[in-house]
Amino acid sequence: MVKVKLLFFARARELAGRSEDFITIPEKITCVELLEIIVKERSLQEIQNSIILSINEQLYHTDDIVNLREGDEIAVIPPLSGG
Amino acid sequence: MSNYLAFKKDPLNIQEVTDLVSASSCGAISIFMGTTRDNFDGKPVLDLEYEAYETMGLKAMEKICVDVRKEWQDIENIAIYHRLGRVMIKEVSVIIAVSAPHRAEALKATDFCINRLKQSVPIWKKETYADNAATWKENKELKIQSYPPKRQKFKFDLAQEVQADYIPQYLIQIRATKAELDCRMEKFMERKRTEINAQNNKEFFTRERDPEFSCSRVDATILKRRDSKSHLQVERVLNSYQNRDQRNADYMKKYIPSNGVEERLQCLESQLSMEKAVPVNVYQRIKRLEDRLLQLESISPEYIQFWDKTSVKSTKSVKKKIFHIAEIDELISEVEKKCVKL
């Protein structure tokens, strides 16, 4: 188990009620499971189908297995709307 | 050759950005400014509020610059400034400025930058409407697909229905449930296996054997076969064509009529068991075939239903769902994923 930093933006931030946070999770985990945990722990069910995760500023997709380390930064990224 | 990338909490200053990109070697600066519109689909908008994942955003902008310079080598400077926080109506939310020796590249690069910014830079805006409702927007240019990807609706030009030939019930020979069919196939394979085993026993055992105390696997003996150098049976085929010289296209001439119509007529005649001697006139030959058919129909009318479909033709169409190939792929991968999970 490792302790990682969570960042929330836009609608995810409003639902989670905070913009950053820490969470303790297993270090070897697939992205789907990671997303499921975060959605459940931080009640993001409303947007769970439209968010993606970035780990240390790198976007990750469904089937990837990630190796997390203490202090990694995971961001919950809702659909972009810049410009 | 510099990139000026920034997120700003204060109003953006167009002159400042222009000064950054201007260069003495350049004949063009193309500037794009995104501003806040006072309505969304007719709904009055009060203001916009922007937020960004700034460190990742700067990296994404850097990537855009790399791609721009790969595409248009002459580009001199690029500036991408994005506003954060509350932005009022008519105020500028984003400025993109590109300088280049000639205008064509500068214009194209600017367009490229703003499109890519909307696709790939983690910035979000919230629109607040006059009635105090607010929503987080979603760019339609999004490159990052939703996660997990939503199933796409496939649009068809054709109706999703095909006309299938109507098959009368009496032509269907087997009517059974899947379980029964599976069972029958299983039984069939079992029977075939026993047959093959029995055949092998017969083939490879010369002496009398007591099935109780012998094993066909270890007791089998190798017999020399006729015409063969080993225990394997050999089939010999008589080649009546003799020498098949591929360079000479005439070698089949004796067997195949040179004339296609002649061949078809011959086939029909042999199929309908007609005598060898035929009239020279082709129309007389066809007439003879027709007569033969009529004769066969009249002597055994009970078989007509098997080949005469005109009497049972129906226009009833059968509905069949048509799937898009991508839809099928997706279904398959979904099933695979489920299996893997289990």
XYZ file of C-alpha atoms in Angstrom:
425
model
C 0.000 0.000 0.000
C 1.230 3.497 -0.865
C 0.013 6.964 -0.036
C -0.621 9.084 -3.143
C -1.860 12.600 -3.729
C -5.218 13.162 -5.425
C -6.118 16.290 -7.395
C -9.674 17.203 -8.372
C -10.692 19.664 -11.030
C -13.919 21.288 -12.239
C -17.014 19.160 -11.549
C -14.897 16.510 -9.836
C -13.651 19.148 -7.373
C -17.210 20.235 -6.596
C -18.369 16.648 -6.048
C -15.378 15.677 -3.919
C -15.708 18.910 -1.984
C -11.970 19.595 -2.091
C -9.274 20.209 -4.634
C -6.632 17.933 -3.199
C -6.399 15.018 -0.875
C -4.407 11.899 -0.009
C -5.421 8.274 -0.431
C -3.789 4.963 0.443
C -4.036 2.269 -2.244
C -2.193 -0.854 -3.465
C 0.894 -0.009 -5.540
C 0.133 -2.408 -8.394
C -3.305 -1.717 -9.764
C -5.054 -1.376 -13.109
C -6.408 1.966 -14.113
C -9.988 0.681 -14.058
C -9.676 -0.449 -10.466
C -7.951 2.762 -9.483
C -10.746 4.776 -11.038
C -13.379 2.618 -9.339
C -11.775 3.171 -5.949
C -11.508 6.906 -6.414
C -15.082 7.188 -7.695
C -16.369 5.228 -4.711
C -14.255 6.890 -2.033
C -14.898 10.435 -3.227
C -18.509 10.004 -4.498
C -17.831 10.873 -8.136
C -20.521 8.494 -9.469
C -22.256 11.310 -11.353
C -19.303 11.766 -13.724
C -17.652 8.343 -13.553
C -18.234 7.660 -17.255
C -16.601 10.818 -18.490
C -13.484 11.180 -16.364
C -9.965 9.971 -17.027
C -6.950 9.806 -14.771
C -3.520 11.274 -15.075
C -0.641 9.986 -13.012
C 2.260 12.377 -12.610
C 0.804 14.486 -15.421
C 0.621 11.569 -17.813
C -2.772 10.387 -19.071
C -3.630 6.751 -18.530
C -6.062 4.470 -20.295
C -8.301 1.614 -19.306
C -6.160 -1.495 -19.423
C -2.865 -0.108 -18.230
C -1.466 -1.553 -15.042
C 0.263 1.163 -13.101
C 3.067 0.951 -10.598
C 2.408 3.584 -8.009
C 5.029 5.015 -5.690
C 4.739 6.963 -2.483
C 3.855 10.569 -3.252
C 2.666 10.082 -6.840
C 0.197 12.663 -8.067
C -3.069 11.364 -9.477
C -5.440 13.853 -11.076
C -9.100 13.289 -11.896
C -9.661 14.902 -15.279
C -13.222 15.661 -16.431
C -13.881 16.488 -20.119
C -11.746 19.482 -21.130
C -13.252 22.854 -21.965
C -10.375 25.267 -22.400
C -10.119 28.075 -24.948
C 12.695 30.630 -31.686
C 10.940 30.859 -28.346
C 7.743 29.623 -26.804
C 5.947 31.864 -24.329
C 3.428 29.851 -22.377
C 1.519 30.981 -19.332
C -1.638 30.881 -17.256
C -2.627 34.331 -15.969
C -4.984 35.305 -13.183
C -5.168 38.945 -14.391
C -6.686 40.266 -17.640
C -4.540 39.430 -20.645
C -2.682 42.243 -22.332
C -2.639 41.837 -26.097
C 0.194 44.325 -26.623
C 2.418 42.487 -24.173
C 1.890 39.178 -25.992
C 2.433 40.756 -29.403
C 5.706 42.297 -28.217
C 6.859 38.899 -26.995
C 6.489 37.176 -30.364
C 7.491 39.981 -32.710
C 10.849 39.466 -34.399
C 12.786 41.492 -36.968
C 13.006 38.528 -39.352
C 9.238 38.060 -39.445
C 6.744 39.543 -41.855
C 3.684 38.227 -40.089
C 2.202 37.838 -36.633
C -1.057 35.973 -36.468
C -3.099 36.483 -33.310
C -6.139 34.635 -32.115
C -8.130 35.892 -29.153
C -10.886 33.853 -27.523
C -13.460 36.063 -25.802
C -16.461 35.457 -23.557
C -19.771 35.370 -25.391
C -22.912 36.694 -23.694
C -25.071 33.713 -24.565
C -24.994 29.980 -25.045
C -27.626 28.721 -27.473
C -29.621 31.850 -26.710
C -29.333 31.467 -22.934
C -27.893 34.662 -21.425
C -24.456 34.063 -19.881
C -23.162 36.178 -17.001
C -19.508 35.130 -16.883
C -17.079 32.257 -17.277
C -14.796 30.796 -14.705
C -11.635 28.978 -15.745
C -9.442 26.576 -13.856
C -6.490 24.484 -15.027
C -4.117 21.745 -14.009
C -1.342 24.233 -14.491
C 1.815 22.092 -14.444
C 0.325 19.505 -16.782
C -1.221 22.265 -18.886
C 2.156 23.898 -19.505
C 3.555 20.549 -20.587
C 0.621 20.049 -22.965
C 1.219 23.528 -24.446
C 4.898 22.724 -24.864
C 3.884 19.615 -26.795
C 1.650 21.715 -29.068
C 4.618 24.007 -29.843
C 6.823 21.021 -30.700
C 4.153 19.731 -33.073
C 3.676 23.145 -34.692
C 7.401 23.504 -35.344
C 7.510 19.997 -36.798
C 4.731 20.903 -39.235
C 5.886 24.440 -40.165
C 9.646 24.815 -39.765
C 9.712 28.581 -40.448
C 7.686 29.528 -37.381
C 9.651 31.970 -35.228
C 7.929 32.571 -31.876
C 4.795 31.122 -30.339
C 2.865 32.547 -27.409
C -0.048 30.830 -25.698
C -1.559 32.767 -22.810
C -4.615 31.486 -21.036
C -6.642 33.318 -18.452
C -7.740 31.667 -15.203
C -10.438 32.599 -12.732
C -13.511 34.697 -13.509
C -13.685 36.212 -16.989
C -16.442 38.719 -17.726
C -18.380 39.111 -20.996
C -16.231 40.445 -23.873
C -13.018 39.863 -21.930
C -10.237 37.779 -23.427
C -9.798 34.225 -22.130
C -7.045 33.030 -24.441
C -4.472 34.632 -26.724
C -2.441 32.721 -29.271
C 0.201 34.635 -31.195
C 2.513 33.162 -33.800
C 5.189 34.966 -35.747
C 6.656 33.740 -39.008
C 8.471 35.152 -42.057
C 5.299 34.774 -44.147
C 1.624 34.946 -43.278
C 0.515 31.525 -44.589
C 2.394 29.515 -41.945
C 1.515 31.947 -39.163
C -2.217 31.711 -39.934
C -2.219 27.935 -40.230
C -0.156 27.463 -37.081
C -2.492 29.705 -35.071
C -5.518 27.696 -36.136
C -3.661 24.477 -35.291
C -2.718 25.807 -31.833
C -6.216 26.784 -30.767
C -7.682 23.477 -31.978
C -5.053 21.473 -30.154
C -5.399 23.611 -27.042
C -9.104 22.780 -26.897
C -8.324 19.085 -27.343
C -5.396 18.475 -25.113
C -4.705 21.156 -22.505
C -6.325 20.417 -19.124
C -8.375 23.573 -18.676
C -12.015 23.711 -17.614
C -14.627 26.460 -17.818
C -17.828 26.890 -15.942
C -20.566 28.993 -17.500
C -22.811 30.924 -15.155
C -26.171 31.881 -16.641
C -28.418 34.830 -15.863
C -30.710 32.586 -13.831
C -27.741 31.678 -11.619
C -27.538 28.126 -12.971
C -24.051 27.016 -13.916
C -22.527 24.161 -15.914
C -19.082 22.858 -16.623
C -18.582 22.946 -20.372
C -17.238 20.204 -22.599
C -15.265 20.934 -25.772
C -16.594 19.183 -28.834
C -13.057 18.912 -30.232
C -12.110 16.590 -27.375
C -9.392 14.187 -28.351
C -9.232 12.467 -25.013
C -12.149 10.119 -25.183
C -14.362 9.548 -22.211
C -13.284 6.765 -19.919
C -14.327 4.043 -20.303
C -15.184 4.953 -23.881
C -18.893 5.372 -24.410
C -20.450 3.161 -27.008
C -20.932 5.113 -30.175
C -24.238 5.238 -31.917
C -23.721 3.997 -35.431
C -25.571 5.741 -38.181
C -26.682 3.791 -41.202
C -27.607 5.142 -44.583
C -29.647 2.020 -45.187
C -32.526 0.779 -43.140
C -31.293 -1.725 -40.585
C -33.314 -4.469 -42.164
C -32.661 -6.862 -44.989
C -34.959 -8.721 -47.281
C -34.338 -12.380 -46.571
C -35.725 -15.085 -48.770
C -38.819 -16.632 -47.335
C -38.255 -20.291 -46.565
C -41.417 -22.399 -46.423
C -41.681 -24.492 -43.280
C -41.857 -27.795 -45.172
C -38.378 -27.207 -46.585
C -36.821 -27.067 -43.155
C -35.667 -30.572 -42.397
C -34.413 -30.228 -38.864
C -36.309 -28.471 -36.156
C -34.593 -28.785 -32.801
C -33.373 -26.739 -29.906
C -29.706 -25.839 -29.600
C -29.257 -28.281 -26.707
C -30.597 -31.106 -28.800
C -28.428 -30.206 -31.784
C -25.362 -30.064 -29.552
C -26.272 -33.450 -28.104
C -26.679 -34.938 -31.568
C -23.319 -33.578 -32.702
C -21.681 -34.941 -29.585
C -23.187 -38.370 -30.193
C -22.165 -38.230 -33.843
C -18.544 -37.500 -32.939
C -18.562 -40.233 -30.333
C -19.882 -42.737 -32.857
C -17.282 -41.696 -35.436
C -14.530 -42.112 -32.873
C -15.640 -45.645 -32.025
C -15.874 -46.463 -35.701
C -12.351 -45.240 -36.312
C -11.077 -47.167 -33.298
C -12.749 -50.332 -34.497
C -11.336 -49.790 -37.969
C -7.835 -49.309 -36.543
C -8.126 -52.454 -34.488
C -9.160 -54.367 -37.563
C -6.313 -52.860 -39.615
C -3.459 -53.370 -37.227
C -4.257 -56.670 -35.560
C -3.506 -59.779 -37.463
C -3.780 -62.373 -34.767
C -6.753 -63.155 -32.686
C -6.983 -60.873 -29.739
C -8.674 -61.029 -26.441
C -10.173 -57.565 -25.907
C -9.913 -58.116 -22.150
C -6.125 -58.465 -22.073
C -4.775 -56.586 -25.067
C -4.228 -52.970 -25.786
C -4.612 -51.626 -29.299
C -1.980 -48.975 -28.687
C 0.890 -51.290 -27.741
C -0.142 -54.554 -29.385
C -0.564 -53.148 -32.871
C 1.726 -54.594 -35.496
C 2.993 -52.983 -38.656
C 1.801 -54.661 -41.823
C 3.243 -54.107 -45.201
C 0.613 -52.777 -47.552
C 0.081 -53.604 -51.150
C 1.823 -51.146 -53.521
C 3.336 -49.385 -50.546
C 6.826 -49.305 -49.092
C 5.555 -48.875 -45.544
C 2.574 -49.671 -43.352
C 0.627 -46.741 -44.808
C -2.037 -47.459 -47.335
C -1.519 -46.012 -50.763
C -4.141 -44.926 -53.226
C -3.114 -45.172 -56.828
C -4.884 -43.019 -59.360
C -4.984 -43.768 -63.039
C -4.237 -40.607 -64.951
C -6.264 -40.935 -68.103
C -5.235 -37.459 -69.308
C -1.696 -38.756 -69.421
C 0.865 -36.072 -69.867
C -0.422 -32.750 -68.601
C 1.838 -30.443 -70.475
C 0.927 -27.003 -69.206
C 2.627 -25.279 -72.122
C 0.201 -26.907 -74.444
C -3.323 -25.690 -73.746
C -4.868 -28.312 -76.017
C -4.340 -31.318 -73.787
C -7.889 -31.256 -72.439
C -9.439 -30.748 -75.846
C -10.604 -34.331 -76.169
C -12.551 -34.107 -72.926
C -14.006 -30.629 -72.890
C -16.095 -29.338 -75.778
C -14.548 -26.254 -77.336
C -17.876 -24.494 -77.395
C -19.342 -23.308 -74.051
C -22.958 -23.597 -75.210
C -22.280 -27.125 -76.402
C -20.852 -28.019 -72.992
C -23.863 -26.641 -71.153
C -26.245 -28.504 -73.398
C -24.300 -31.715 -72.928
C -24.415 -31.299 -69.157
C -28.175 -30.746 -69.220
C -28.712 -33.752 -71.436
C -26.673 -36.071 -69.253
C -28.409 -34.682 -66.140
C -31.803 -35.464 -67.625
C -30.651 -38.918 -68.832
C -31.265 -38.294 -72.470
C -29.883 -40.452 -75.250
C -26.633 -39.594 -76.950
C -27.825 -38.847 -80.476
C -28.845 -35.181 -80.744
C -30.199 -32.979 -83.546
C -27.696 -30.624 -85.159
C -29.996 -27.636 -84.870
C -29.573 -25.992 -81.451
C -33.226 -24.922 -81.235
C -34.358 -28.479 -81.759
C -32.013 -29.575 -79.008
C -33.440 -27.044 -76.567
C -36.957 -28.059 -77.501
C -36.058 -31.673 -76.703
C -34.782 -30.598 -73.275
C -38.000 -28.683 -72.553
C -40.076 -31.651 -73.593
C -38.062 -33.885 -71.308
C -38.641 -31.533 -68.367
C -42.384 -31.411 -69.016
C -42.447 -35.164 -69.219
C -40.622 -35.540 -65.893
C -42.993 -33.038 -64.267
C -46.017 -34.898 -65.499
C -44.837 -38.328 -64.358
C -43.812 -37.252 -60.869
C -45.627 -34.035 -59.898
C -45.102 -34.720 -56.171
C -41.504 -33.519 -56.417
C -42.289 -30.172 -57.955
C -42.293 -28.326 -54.638
C -38.613 -29.037 -54.170
C -37.508 -27.123 -57.171
C -40.410 -24.992 -58.309
C -40.390 -22.006 -56.005
C -42.815 -19.875 -58.019
C -45.814 -21.416 -56.332
C -44.614 -20.720 -52.808
C -42.904 -17.371 -53.256
C -43.808 -14.980 -50.532
C -42.945 -11.321 -50.158
C -42.903 -11.615 -46.396
C -39.676 -10.044 -45.169
C -37.780 -11.276 -42.206
C -36.257 -8.691 -39.911
C -32.594 -9.092 -39.189
C -30.504 -6.735 -37.143
C -27.483 -5.379 -38.967
C -24.412 -4.659 -36.913
C -21.643 -2.265 -37.709
C -18.269 -3.997 -37.785
C -16.991 -1.713 -35.004
C -20.029 -2.537 -32.926
C -19.255 -6.246 -33.238
C -15.613 -5.661 -32.350
C -16.688 -3.791 -29.276
C -19.102 -6.511 -28.213
C -16.382 -9.127 -28.641
C -13.845 -7.178 -26.631
C -16.428 -6.611 -23.919
C -17.056 -10.337 -23.662
C -13.320 -11.013 -23.655
C -12.808 -8.535 -20.864
C -15.541 -10.176 -18.827
C -13.913 -13.582 -19.297
C -10.510 -12.247 -18.291
C -11.969 -10.701 -15.161
C -13.577 -13.965 -14.098
